[in-house]
């Protein structure tokens, strides 16, 4: 499955990771992706952020379990503040961390009154990143092992995603 082409010929390719509250899984994916994109020398061509489909945690810091597991892996998640996804952002690629959020995001795009936004840009993280139809499990309310599993899954899948982003972000623009 290839990534959708950039929406804008100018500017970087924009990826948004999405989970339910934007305090556990999607910010972990954002932080890991940003680090690996920087390491690959793609920071000027690819931007990443994250959001939640729900509004319960808007403005809150990342879950302490996610911050702790990121810190144990050498990442810094301290600056993150949760926000709710808005389809008007027009990311080039929206990656849902699980099928429930994928369904909610696709419904949001179908509800676009002008039909200007393309829901085909919404994909399941696992499918795009080489995990098949695997979902990244929600560690909220779980223990350190649950958060470690999220980081393990995200880190193991990120090289495949970054490779695909490198290919799409370095294509000649029209």
Short mmCIF file of C-alpha atoms in Angstrom, two decimals:
data_model
loop_
_atom_site.label_atom_id
_atom_site.label_comp_id
_atom_site.label_asym_id
_atom_site.label_seq_id
_atom_site.Cartn_x
_atom_site.Cartn_y
_atom_site.Cartn_z
CA UNK A 1 0.00 0.00 0.00
CA UNK A 2 1.63 3.23 -1.11
CA UNK A 3 1.33 6.51 0.73
CA UNK A 4 -0.88 9.22 -0.74
CA UNK A 5 0.95 11.97 -2.63
CA UNK A 6 1.46 15.37 -1.01
CA UNK A 7 -1.55 17.69 -1.03
CA UNK A 8 0.62 20.74 -1.56
CA UNK A 9 3.53 20.95 -3.98
CA UNK A 10 5.35 23.30 -1.63
CA UNK A 11 6.12 22.57 1.97
CA UNK A 12 6.76 19.38 3.89
CA UNK A 13 4.70 16.19 3.86
CA UNK A 14 2.49 16.29 6.97
CA UNK A 15 1.65 13.16 8.99
CA UNK A 16 -0.74 13.15 11.95
CA UNK A 17 -0.90 10.17 14.35
CA UNK A 18 -4.29 9.76 16.02
CA UNK A 19 -5.54 7.81 19.03
CA UNK A 20 -8.48 8.39 21.35
CA UNK A 21 -7.30 11.05 23.82
CA UNK A 22 -3.87 12.04 22.45
CA UNK A 23 -2.12 11.29 25.73
CA UNK A 24 -0.75 7.75 25.23
CA UNK A 25 -0.26 6.10 21.84
CA UNK A 26 -0.33 8.88 19.27
CA UNK A 27 2.12 11.14 21.12
CA UNK A 28 4.50 8.19 21.53
CA UNK A 29 4.30 7.62 17.76
CA UNK A 30 4.82 11.35 17.14
CA UNK A 31 7.93 11.55 19.33
CA UNK A 32 9.47 8.36 17.91
CA UNK A 33 8.66 9.37 14.33
CA UNK A 34 10.15 12.82 14.80
CA UNK A 35 13.39 11.31 16.16
CA UNK A 36 13.69 8.80 13.32
CA UNK A 37 12.77 11.39 10.68
CA UNK A 38 15.47 13.70 12.06
CA UNK A 39 17.99 10.83 12.05
CA UNK A 40 17.10 10.08 8.41
CA UNK A 41 17.72 13.73 7.46
CA UNK A 42 14.08 14.29 6.49
CA UNK A 43 13.10 16.97 9.03
CA UNK A 44 12.80 19.66 6.35
CA UNK A 45 10.62 17.42 4.16
CA UNK A 46 8.36 15.63 6.67
CA UNK A 47 6.49 17.05 9.67
CA UNK A 48 4.65 15.00 12.26
CA UNK A 49 2.17 15.75 14.99
CA UNK A 50 -0.60 13.92 16.83
CA UNK A 51 -4.16 14.34 18.01
CA UNK A 52 -7.08 12.48 19.57
CA UNK A 53 -10.55 11.82 18.25
CA UNK A 54 -11.99 12.72 21.66
CA UNK A 55 -11.78 15.98 23.57
CA UNK A 56 -11.42 14.67 27.15
CA UNK A 57 -7.73 15.46 27.50
CA UNK A 58 -7.34 18.60 25.34
CA UNK A 59 -4.57 20.74 26.83
CA UNK A 60 -3.32 17.98 29.14
CA UNK A 61 0.21 16.66 29.25
CA UNK A 62 1.08 13.24 27.92
CA UNK A 63 0.17 10.35 30.23
CA UNK A 64 2.92 9.77 32.79
CA UNK A 65 3.29 6.15 31.64
CA UNK A 66 3.95 7.29 28.08
CA UNK A 67 6.40 9.96 29.22
CA UNK A 68 8.22 7.41 31.38
CA UNK A 69 8.54 4.79 28.65
CA UNK A 70 9.71 7.42 26.17
CA UNK A 71 12.31 8.65 28.66
CA UNK A 72 13.53 5.08 29.19
CA UNK A 73 14.06 4.87 25.42
CA UNK A 74 15.97 8.15 25.29
CA UNK A 75 13.09 10.28 24.00
CA UNK A 76 11.61 13.47 25.41
CA UNK A 77 7.82 13.75 25.54
CA UNK A 78 7.60 16.54 28.12
CA UNK A 79 6.47 19.30 25.73
CA UNK A 80 3.38 17.45 24.46
CA UNK A 81 -0.09 18.89 25.06
CA UNK A 82 -3.11 16.91 23.90
CA UNK A 83 -5.42 18.23 21.21
CA UNK A 84 -8.44 17.02 19.28
CA UNK A 85 -8.16 16.16 15.59
CA UNK A 86 -9.64 18.66 13.15
CA UNK A 87 -10.05 17.58 9.53
CA UNK A 88 -9.44 21.16 8.36
CA UNK A 89 -5.73 20.66 9.13
CA UNK A 90 -5.47 18.70 5.87
CA UNK A 91 -2.57 16.40 6.72
CA UNK A 92 -1.17 14.43 3.83
CA UNK A 93 -1.52 11.24 5.88
CA UNK A 94 -3.59 10.49 9.00
CA UNK A 95 -2.53 7.34 10.86
CA UNK A 96 -5.04 5.89 13.31
CA UNK A 97 -3.50 3.77 16.05
CA UNK A 98 -6.47 1.36 16.13
CA UNK A 99 -9.52 0.37 14.10
CA UNK A 100 -12.01 2.18 16.33
CA UNK A 101 -10.25 5.51 15.79
CA UNK A 102 -9.86 4.67 12.09
CA UNK A 103 -13.64 4.25 11.87
CA UNK A 104 -14.24 7.53 13.74
CA UNK A 105 -11.82 9.43 11.51
CA UNK A 106 -13.35 8.06 8.31
CA UNK A 107 -16.80 9.04 9.56
CA UNK A 108 -15.49 12.54 10.25
CA UNK A 109 -14.24 12.82 6.68
CA UNK A 110 -17.52 11.45 5.27
CA UNK A 111 -19.34 14.17 7.22
CA UNK A 112 -17.39 16.92 5.42
CA UNK A 113 -20.21 19.15 4.13
CA UNK A 114 -18.26 20.37 1.10
CA UNK A 115 -16.68 17.03 0.32
CA UNK A 116 -13.31 18.76 -0.02
CA UNK A 117 -11.34 16.50 2.29
CA UNK A 118 -10.25 13.07 1.16
CA UNK A 119 -10.82 10.27 3.68
CA UNK A 120 -8.55 7.94 1.66
CA UNK A 121 -5.65 9.68 3.40
CA UNK A 122 -6.79 8.09 6.67
CA UNK A 123 -5.04 4.77 7.26
CA UNK A 124 -4.38 2.29 10.05
CA UNK A 125 -0.86 2.79 11.46
CA UNK A 126 -0.20 -0.98 11.55
CA UNK A 127 -1.10 -1.50 7.90
CA UNK A 128 1.06 1.36 6.67
CA UNK A 129 3.98 0.66 9.00
CA UNK A 130 4.28 -3.06 8.27
CA UNK A 131 2.39 -4.53 11.24
CA UNK A 132 -0.41 -5.90 9.08
CA UNK A 133 -3.81 -5.19 10.55
CA UNK A 134 -2.37 -5.07 14.08
CA UNK A 135 -3.67 -2.34 16.32
CA UNK A 136 -1.50 -0.49 18.79
CA UNK A 137 -3.22 -1.36 22.10
CA UNK A 138 -4.41 1.41 24.40
CA UNK A 139 -2.23 1.33 27.54
CA UNK A 140 -4.40 3.86 29.41
CA UNK A 141 -5.00 2.51 32.91
CA UNK A 142 -2.42 -0.22 32.44
CA UNK A 143 0.99 -0.79 33.91
CA UNK A 144 4.52 -0.11 32.71
CA UNK A 145 4.51 -3.26 30.56
CA UNK A 146 1.52 -1.99 28.58
CA UNK A 147 3.31 1.28 27.81
CA UNK A 148 6.50 -0.61 26.95
CA UNK A 149 4.54 -2.72 24.45
CA UNK A 150 3.28 0.44 22.73
CA UNK A 151 6.83 1.78 22.43
CA UNK A 152 8.11 -1.59 21.18
CA UNK A 153 5.44 -1.75 18.48
CA UNK A 154 5.95 1.85 17.39
CA UNK A 155 9.75 1.57 17.31
CA UNK A 156 9.66 -1.71 15.39
CA UNK A 157 7.30 -0.28 12.77
CA UNK A 158 8.81 3.19 12.39
CA UNK A 159 11.74 2.31 10.06
CA UNK A 160 9.26 1.01 7.47
CA UNK A 161 7.13 4.14 7.77
CA UNK A 162 10.15 6.48 7.60
CA UNK A 163 11.40 4.66 4.48
CA UNK A 164 8.02 5.18 2.82
CA UNK A 165 7.95 8.81 3.91
CA UNK A 166 11.42 9.33 2.45
CA UNK A 167 10.20 8.00 -0.90
CA UNK A 168 7.08 10.16 -1.04
CA UNK A 169 8.69 13.28 0.42
CA UNK A 170 11.60 13.29 -2.00
CA UNK A 171 9.52 12.77 -5.17
CA UNK A 172 9.62 15.68 -7.61
CA UNK A 173 6.67 18.01 -6.98
CA UNK A 174 4.48 19.34 -9.76
#
